[in-house]
Amino acid sequence: MMPGYPRVLMLIDTYPGSAVLSDYSGEANQLRALSPRLQAAGVEVRVLTSHVARRDAEDEVDGVRVIRLAAPAGLRRSARFAQRMPMWLLRHRREWDIVHIHSTARSALAALAATRVLGKKSLLKFTLMGSDDAITVRESRLSGIKMRLLRLADAYVAPSTALAESVW
């Protein structure tokens, strides 16, 4: 990787594996397209995600290293990932400079709090209008707390003009 470029840790709840592509989503597809391009430009990229297993694992997808934290299946998967991920960020804080967070899921809220405590930079990507846009978050349960945590991001990005305009 090129000196002077930040080391980017991509954070996403679910991400397809090299052998199993079942954890597919639009945001994962966008991340799969973006990560190899960043690496080709000299940026060191890793993906931190969850997977249904008893042990953490690592693999490579499209030439990008993927770290998978073990979490149970179903609704608890997202909660368990959000619970375990901040400790991983702390233990590996010297290996990354910025976290690029894909969506406003529980893990995003936990990651934003962790990056602030660690003094690291964060980029929050709003991914889907009607799901994780600021308008929908403001109308959700515990919206005040969620909005305060989302505002901890150092920068924001969205894949469409409508989504970008909804941010604040």
PDB file of N, CA and C in Angstrom, residues 45-118:
ATOM      1  N   VAL A  45      -7.193  -1.647   2.533  1.00  0.00           N
ATOM      2  CA  VAL A  45      -8.597  -1.848   2.897  1.00  0.00           C
ATOM      3  C   VAL A  45      -8.765  -3.213   3.548  1.00  0.00           C
ATOM      4  N   ARG A  46      -9.534  -3.236   4.627  1.00  0.00           N
ATOM      5  CA  ARG A  46      -9.991  -4.472   5.261  1.00  0.00           C
ATOM      6  C   ARG A  46     -11.473  -4.329   5.504  1.00  0.00           C
ATOM      7  N   VAL A  47     -12.150  -5.466   5.577  1.00  0.00           N
ATOM      8  CA  VAL A  47     -13.579  -5.477   5.882  1.00  0.00           C
ATOM      9  C   VAL A  47     -13.756  -6.171   7.219  1.00  0.00           C
ATOM     10  N   LEU A  48     -14.534  -5.569   8.109  1.00  0.00           N
ATOM     11  CA  LEU A  48     -14.897  -6.184   9.386  1.00  0.00           C
ATOM     12  C   LEU A  48     -16.396  -6.439   9.348  1.00  0.00           C
ATOM     13  N   THR A  49     -16.778  -7.691   9.563  1.00  0.00           N
ATOM     14  CA  THR A  49     -18.171  -8.087   9.459  1.00  0.00           C
ATOM     15  C   THR A  49     -18.462  -9.221  10.438  1.00  0.00           C
ATOM     16  N   SER A  50     -19.669  -9.728  10.386  1.00  0.00           N
ATOM     17  CA  SER A  50     -20.053 -10.857  11.232  1.00  0.00           C
ATOM     18  C   SER A  50     -20.234 -12.098  10.365  1.00  0.00           C
ATOM     19  N   HIS A  51     -20.298 -13.246  11.015  1.00  0.00           N
ATOM     20  CA  HIS A  51     -20.698 -14.470  10.320  1.00  0.00           C
ATOM     21  C   HIS A  51     -21.263 -15.447  11.336  1.00  0.00           C
ATOM     22  N   VAL A  52     -22.111 -16.323  10.847  1.00  0.00           N
ATOM     23  CA  VAL A  52     -22.757 -17.300  11.712  1.00  0.00           C
ATOM     24  C   VAL A  52     -21.787 -18.463  11.907  1.00  0.00           C
ATOM     25  N   ALA A  53     -21.149 -18.476  13.056  1.00  0.00           N
ATOM     26  CA  ALA A  53     -20.176 -19.526  13.375  1.00  0.00           C
ATOM     27  C   ALA A  53     -19.846 -19.441  14.852  1.00  0.00           C
ATOM     28  N   ARG A  54     -19.087 -20.403  15.311  1.00  0.00           N
ATOM     29  CA  ARG A  54     -18.666 -20.406  16.723  1.00  0.00           C
ATOM     30  C   ARG A  54     -17.352 -19.654  16.933  1.00  0.00           C
ATOM     31  N   ARG A  55     -16.584 -19.491  15.861  1.00  0.00           N
ATOM     32  CA  ARG A  55     -15.271 -18.845  15.974  1.00  0.00           C
ATOM     33  C   ARG A  55     -15.121 -17.742  14.940  1.00  0.00           C
ATOM     34  N   ASP A  56     -14.308 -16.775  15.294  1.00  0.00           N
ATOM     35  CA  ASP A  56     -13.971 -15.731  14.340  1.00  0.00           C
ATOM     36  C   ASP A  56     -13.187 -16.362  13.190  1.00  0.00           C
ATOM     37  N   ALA A  57     -13.209 -15.702  12.058  1.00  0.00           N
ATOM     38  CA  ALA A  57     -12.511 -16.230  10.889  1.00  0.00           C
ATOM     39  C   ALA A  57     -12.011 -15.083  10.020  1.00  0.00           C
ATOM     40  N   GLU A  58     -11.117 -15.404   9.124  1.00  0.00           N
ATOM     41  CA  GLU A  58     -10.640 -14.449   8.130  1.00  0.00           C
ATOM     42  C   GLU A  58     -10.611 -15.139   6.787  1.00  0.00           C
ATOM     43  N   ASP A  59     -10.909 -14.369   5.753  1.00  0.00           N
ATOM     44  CA  ASP A  59     -10.756 -14.861   4.398  1.00  0.00           C
ATOM     45  C   ASP A  59     -10.493 -13.671   3.491  1.00  0.00           C
ATOM     46  N   GLU A  60     -10.518 -13.914   2.210  1.00  0.00           N
ATOM     47  CA  GLU A  60     -10.274 -12.863   1.242  1.00  0.00           C
ATOM     48  C   GLU A  60     -11.374 -12.920   0.189  1.00  0.00           C
ATOM     49  N   VAL A  61     -11.937 -11.768  -0.113  1.00  0.00           N
ATOM     50  CA  VAL A  61     -12.970 -11.662  -1.143  1.00  0.00           C
ATOM     51  C   VAL A  61     -12.530 -10.573  -2.113  1.00  0.00           C
ATOM     52  N   ASP A  62     -12.428 -10.914  -3.373  1.00  0.00           N
ATOM     53  CA  ASP A  62     -12.026  -9.952  -4.410  1.00  0.00           C
ATOM     54  C   ASP A  62     -10.691  -9.289  -4.083  1.00  0.00           C
ATOM     55  N   GLY A  63      -9.785 -10.036  -3.459  1.00  0.00           N
ATOM     56  CA  GLY A  63      -8.470  -9.510  -3.124  1.00  0.00           C
ATOM     57  C   GLY A  63      -8.434  -8.645  -1.877  1.00  0.00           C
ATOM     58  N   VAL A  64      -9.528  -8.597  -1.120  1.00  0.00           N
ATOM     59  CA  VAL A  64      -9.625  -7.772   0.083  1.00  0.00           C
ATOM     60  C   VAL A  64      -9.739  -8.688   1.307  1.00  0.00           C
ATOM     61  N   ARG A  65      -8.930  -8.409   2.324  1.00  0.00           N
ATOM     62  CA  ARG A  65      -8.974  -9.200   3.561  1.00  0.00           C
ATOM     63  C   ARG A  65     -10.278  -8.913   4.305  1.00  0.00           C
ATOM     64  N   VAL A  66     -10.961  -9.994   4.738  1.00  0.00           N
ATOM     65  CA  VAL A  66     -12.236  -9.881   5.444  1.00  0.00           C
ATOM     66  C   VAL A  66     -12.103 -10.568   6.798  1.00  0.00           C
ATOM     67  N   ILE A  67     -12.362  -9.821   7.861  1.00  0.00           N
ATOM     68  CA  ILE A  67     -12.346 -10.343   9.228  1.00  0.00           C
ATOM     69  C   ILE A  67     -13.794 -10.560   9.629  1.00  0.00           C
ATOM     70  N   ARG A  68     -14.104 -11.772  10.091  1.00  0.00           N
ATOM     71  CA  ARG A  68     -15.485 -12.127  10.416  1.00  0.00           C
ATOM     72  C   ARG A  68     -15.584 -12.480  11.898  1.00  0.00           C
ATOM     73  N   LEU A  69     -16.371 -11.693  12.638  1.00  0.00           N
ATOM     74  CA  LEU A  69     -16.590 -11.969  14.051  1.00  0.00           C
ATOM     75  C   LEU A  69     -17.772 -12.915  14.202  1.00  0.00           C
ATOM     76  N   ALA A  70     -17.576 -13.957  14.982  1.00  0.00           N
ATOM     77  CA  ALA A  70     -18.623 -14.970  15.183  1.00  0.00           C
ATOM     78  C   ALA A  70     -19.828 -14.360  15.884  1.00  0.00           C
ATOM     79  N   ALA A  71     -20.997 -14.709  15.377  1.00  0.00           N
ATOM     80  CA  ALA A  71     -22.259 -14.236  15.958  1.00  0.00           C
ATOM     81  C   ALA A  71     -23.331 -15.266  15.644  1.00  0.00           C
ATOM     82  N   PRO A  72     -24.354 -15.370  16.498  1.00  0.00           N
ATOM     83  CA  PRO A  72     -25.419 -16.346  16.236  1.00  0.00           C
ATOM     84  C   PRO A  72     -26.285 -15.918  15.054  1.00  0.00           C
ATOM     85  N   ALA A  73     -27.054 -16.844  14.556  1.00  0.00           N
ATOM     86  CA  ALA A  73     -27.960 -16.553  13.443  1.00  0.00           C
ATOM     87  C   ALA A  73     -29.175 -15.779  13.934  1.00  0.00           C
ATOM     88  N   GLY A  74     -29.893 -15.216  12.994  1.00  0.00           N
ATOM     89  CA  GLY A  74     -31.157 -14.556  13.309  1.00  0.00           C
ATOM     90  C   GLY A  74     -30.990 -13.133  13.795  1.00  0.00           C
ATOM     91  N   LEU A  75     -32.002 -12.655  14.510  1.00  0.00           N
ATOM     92  CA  LEU A  75     -32.029 -11.272  14.966  1.00  0.00           C
ATOM     93  C   LEU A  75     -30.893 -10.945  15.923  1.00  0.00           C
ATOM     94  N   ARG A  76     -30.414 -11.929  16.653  1.00  0.00           N
ATOM     95  CA  ARG A  76     -29.337 -11.672  17.618  1.00  0.00           C
ATOM     96  C   ARG A  76     -27.997 -11.442  16.946  1.00  0.00           C
ATOM     97  N   ARG A  77     -27.872 -11.805  15.668  1.00  0.00           N
ATOM     98  CA  ARG A  77     -26.588 -11.664  14.974  1.00  0.00           C
ATOM     99  C   ARG A  77     -26.120 -10.214  14.969  1.00  0.00           C
ATOM    100  N   SER A  78     -26.990  -9.313  14.588  1.00  0.00           N
ATOM    101  CA  SER A  78     -26.644  -7.896  14.536  1.00  0.00           C
ATOM    102  C   SER A  78     -26.281  -7.368  15.920  1.00  0.00           C
ATOM    103  N   ALA A  79     -27.052  -7.754  16.923  1.00  0.00           N
ATOM    104  CA  ALA A  79     -26.784  -7.296  18.293  1.00  0.00           C
ATOM    105  C   ALA A  79     -25.447  -7.828  18.792  1.00  0.00           C
ATOM    106  N   ARG A  80     -25.160  -9.081  18.517  1.00  0.00           N
ATOM    107  CA  ARG A  80     -23.900  -9.677  18.978  1.00  0.00           C
ATOM    108  C   ARG A  80     -22.705  -9.046  18.271  1.00  0.00           C
ATOM    109  N   PHE A  81     -22.844  -8.782  16.995  1.00  0.00           N
ATOM    110  CA  PHE A  81     -21.776  -8.113  16.257  1.00  0.00           C
ATOM    111  C   PHE A  81     -21.533  -6.718  16.836  1.00  0.00           C
ATOM    112  N   ALA A  82     -22.596  -5.979  17.086  1.00  0.00           N
ATOM    113  CA  ALA A  82     -22.471  -4.636  17.670  1.00  0.00           C
ATOM    114  C   ALA A  82     -21.829  -4.692  19.051  1.00  0.00           C
ATOM    115  N   GLN A  83     -22.063  -5.751  19.771  1.00  0.00           N
ATOM    116  CA  GLN A  83     -21.490  -5.919  21.104  1.00  0.00           C
ATOM    117  C   GLN A  83     -19.997  -6.261  21.035  1.00  0.00           C
ATOM    118  N   ARG A  84     -19.604  -7.119  20.128  1.00  0.00           N
ATOM    119  CA  ARG A  84     -18.222  -7.592  20.049  1.00  0.00           C
ATOM    120  C   ARG A  84     -17.298  -6.645  19.289  1.00  0.00           C
ATOM    121  N   MET A  85     -17.817  -5.955  18.307  1.00  0.00           N
ATOM    122  CA  MET A  85     -17.007  -5.155  17.411  1.00  0.00           C
ATOM    123  C   MET A  85     -16.216  -4.031  18.081  1.00  0.00           C
ATOM    124  N   PRO A  86     -16.751  -3.270  19.042  1.00  0.00           N
ATOM    125  CA  PRO A  86     -15.938  -2.211  19.654  1.00  0.00           C
ATOM    126  C   PRO A  86     -14.656  -2.736  20.324  1.00  0.00           C
ATOM    127  N   MET A  87     -14.715  -3.892  20.935  1.00  0.00           N
ATOM    128  CA  MET A  87     -13.517  -4.461  21.548  1.00  0.00           C
ATOM    129  C   MET A  87     -12.497  -4.840  20.472  1.00  0.00           C
ATOM    130  N   TRP A  88     -12.975  -5.352  19.346  1.00  0.00           N
ATOM    131  CA  TRP A  88     -12.068  -5.649  18.240  1.00  0.00           C
ATOM    132  C   TRP A  88     -11.405  -4.361  17.763  1.00  0.00           C
ATOM    133  N   LEU A  89     -12.189  -3.288  17.615  1.00  0.00           N
ATOM    134  CA  LEU A  89     -11.635  -1.999  17.191  1.00  0.00           C
ATOM    135  C   LEU A  89     -10.550  -1.531  18.153  1.00  0.00           C
ATOM    136  N   LEU A  90     -10.791  -1.690  19.431  1.00  0.00           N
ATOM    137  CA  LEU A  90      -9.812  -1.296  20.443  1.00  0.00           C
ATOM    138  C   LEU A  90      -8.531  -2.120  20.330  1.00  0.00           C
ATOM    139  N   ARG A  91      -8.680  -3.435  20.276  1.00  0.00           N
ATOM    140  CA  ARG A  91      -7.499  -4.324  20.213  1.00  0.00           C
ATOM    141  C   ARG A  91      -6.675  -4.104  18.949  1.00  0.00           C
ATOM    142  N   HIS A  92      -7.303  -3.724  17.869  1.00  0.00           N
ATOM    143  CA  HIS A  92      -6.622  -3.585  16.572  1.00  0.00           C
ATOM    144  C   HIS A  92      -6.491  -2.121  16.141  1.00  0.00           C
ATOM    145  N   ARG A  93      -6.562  -1.201  17.076  1.00  0.00           N
ATOM    146  CA  ARG A  93      -6.594   0.228  16.750  1.00  0.00           C
ATOM    147  C   ARG A  93      -5.353   0.724  16.000  1.00  0.00           C
ATOM    148  N   ARG A  94      -4.239   0.049  16.126  1.00  0.00           N
ATOM    149  CA  ARG A  94      -3.027   0.473  15.417  1.00  0.00           C
ATOM    150  C   ARG A  94      -2.986  -0.027  13.973  1.00  0.00           C
ATOM    151  N   GLU A  95      -3.980  -0.811  13.588  1.00  0.00           N
ATOM    152  CA  GLU A  95      -4.012  -1.404  12.249  1.00  0.00           C
ATOM    153  C   GLU A  95      -4.902  -0.639  11.274  1.00  0.00           C
ATOM    154  N   TRP A  96      -5.591   0.393  11.737  1.00  0.00           N
ATOM    155  CA  TRP A  96      -6.490   1.146  10.872  1.00  0.00           C
ATOM    156  C   TRP A  96      -6.507   2.613  11.274  1.00  0.00           C
ATOM    157  N   ASP A  97      -6.848   3.468  10.315  1.00  0.00           N
ATOM    158  CA  ASP A  97      -6.879   4.914  10.557  1.00  0.00           C
ATOM    159  C   ASP A  97      -8.295   5.477  10.530  1.00  0.00           C
ATOM    160  N   ILE A  98      -9.118   4.912   9.689  1.00  0.00           N
ATOM    161  CA  ILE A  98     -10.479   5.415   9.525  1.00  0.00           C
ATOM    162  C   ILE A  98     -11.433   4.228   9.358  1.00  0.00           C
ATOM    163  N   VAL A  99     -12.623   4.360   9.934  1.00  0.00           N
ATOM    164  CA  VAL A  99     -13.654   3.340   9.749  1.00  0.00           C
ATOM    165  C   VAL A  99     -14.706   3.901   8.803  1.00  0.00           C
ATOM    166  N   HIS A 100     -14.952   3.166   7.732  1.00  0.00           N
ATOM    167  CA  HIS A 100     -16.008   3.513   6.778  1.00  0.00           C
ATOM    168  C   HIS A 100     -17.186   2.601   7.113  1.00  0.00           C
ATOM    169  N   ILE A 101     -18.217   3.176   7.709  1.00  0.00           N
ATOM    170  CA  ILE A 101     -19.354   2.422   8.238  1.00  0.00           C
ATOM    171  C   ILE A 101     -20.475   2.414   7.208  1.00  0.00           C
ATOM    172  N   HIS A 102     -20.932   1.214   6.868  1.00  0.00           N
ATOM    173  CA  HIS A 102     -21.972   1.049   5.853  1.00  0.00           C
ATOM    174  C   HIS A 102     -23.306   0.779   6.524  1.00  0.00           C
ATOM    175  N   SER A 103     -24.134   1.780   6.651  1.00  0.00           N
ATOM    176  CA  SER A 103     -25.501   1.767   7.189  1.00  0.00           C
ATOM    177  C   SER A 103     -25.554   2.363   8.587  1.00  0.00           C
ATOM    178  N   THR A 104     -26.764   2.453   9.110  1.00  0.00           N
ATOM    179  CA  THR A 104     -26.960   3.025  10.449  1.00  0.00           C
ATOM    180  C   THR A 104     -27.426   1.950  11.428  1.00  0.00           C
ATOM    181  N   ALA A 105     -27.044   0.722  11.192  1.00  0.00           N
ATOM    182  CA  ALA A 105     -27.426  -0.402  12.054  1.00  0.00           C
ATOM    183  C   ALA A 105     -26.810  -0.243  13.446  1.00  0.00           C
ATOM    184  N   ARG A 106     -27.179  -1.150  14.351  1.00  0.00           N
ATOM    185  CA  ARG A 106     -26.629  -1.124  15.719  1.00  0.00           C
ATOM    186  C   ARG A 106     -25.110  -1.044  15.716  1.00  0.00           C
ATOM    187  N   SER A 107     -24.508  -1.799  14.821  1.00  0.00           N
ATOM    188  CA  SER A 107     -23.048  -1.811  14.769  1.00  0.00           C
ATOM    189  C   SER A 107     -22.503  -0.436  14.413  1.00  0.00           C
ATOM    190  N   ALA A 108     -23.210   0.307  13.578  1.00  0.00           N
ATOM    191  CA  ALA A 108     -22.768   1.654  13.219  1.00  0.00           C
ATOM    192  C   ALA A 108     -22.749   2.558  14.444  1.00  0.00           C
ATOM    193  N   LEU A 109     -23.787   2.469  15.252  1.00  0.00           N
ATOM    194  CA  LEU A 109     -23.856   3.292  16.459  1.00  0.00           C
ATOM    195  C   LEU A 109     -22.717   2.944  17.409  1.00  0.00           C
ATOM    196  N   ALA A 110     -22.461   1.653  17.588  1.00  0.00           N
ATOM    197  CA  ALA A 110     -21.372   1.211  18.457  1.00  0.00           C
ATOM    198  C   ALA A 110     -20.018   1.632  17.891  1.00  0.00           C
ATOM    199  N   ALA A 111     -19.851   1.525  16.582  1.00  0.00           N
ATOM    200  CA  ALA A 111     -18.588   1.901  15.953  1.00  0.00           C
ATOM    201  C   ALA A 111     -18.334   3.398  16.071  1.00  0.00           C
ATOM    202  N   LEU A 112     -19.366   4.205  15.900  1.00  0.00           N
ATOM    203  CA  LEU A 112     -19.201   5.658  16.014  1.00  0.00           C
ATOM    204  C   LEU A 112     -18.773   6.056  17.425  1.00  0.00           C
ATOM    205  N   ALA A 113     -19.380   5.434  18.424  1.00  0.00           N
ATOM    206  CA  ALA A 113     -18.968   5.710  19.808  1.00  0.00           C
ATOM    207  C   ALA A 113     -17.530   5.256  20.037  1.00  0.00           C
ATOM    208  N   ALA A 114     -17.175   4.083  19.527  1.00  0.00           N
ATOM    209  CA  ALA A 114     -15.820   3.553  19.719  1.00  0.00           C
ATOM    210  C   ALA A 114     -14.776   4.409  19.012  1.00  0.00           C
ATOM    211  N   THR A 115     -15.050   4.852  17.789  1.00  0.00           N
ATOM    212  CA  THR A 115     -14.063   5.669  17.082  1.00  0.00           C
ATOM    213  C   THR A 115     -13.849   7.006  17.786  1.00  0.00           C
ATOM    214  N   ARG A 116     -14.907   7.543  18.351  1.00  0.00           N
ATOM    215  CA  ARG A 116     -14.770   8.807  19.084  1.00  0.00           C
ATOM    216  C   ARG A 116     -13.881   8.609  20.311  1.00  0.00           C
ATOM    217  N   VAL A 117     -14.117   7.539  21.065  1.00  0.00           N
ATOM    218  CA  VAL A 117     -13.307   7.242  22.255  1.00  0.00           C
ATOM    219  C   VAL A 117     -11.848   7.002  21.874  1.00  0.00           C
ATOM    220  N   LEU A 118     -11.622   6.329  20.743  1.00  0.00           N
ATOM    221  CA  LEU A 118     -10.267   5.994  20.303  1.00  0.00           C
ATOM    222  C   LEU A 118      -9.573   7.144  19.575  1.00  0.00           C
TER     223      LEU A 118
END
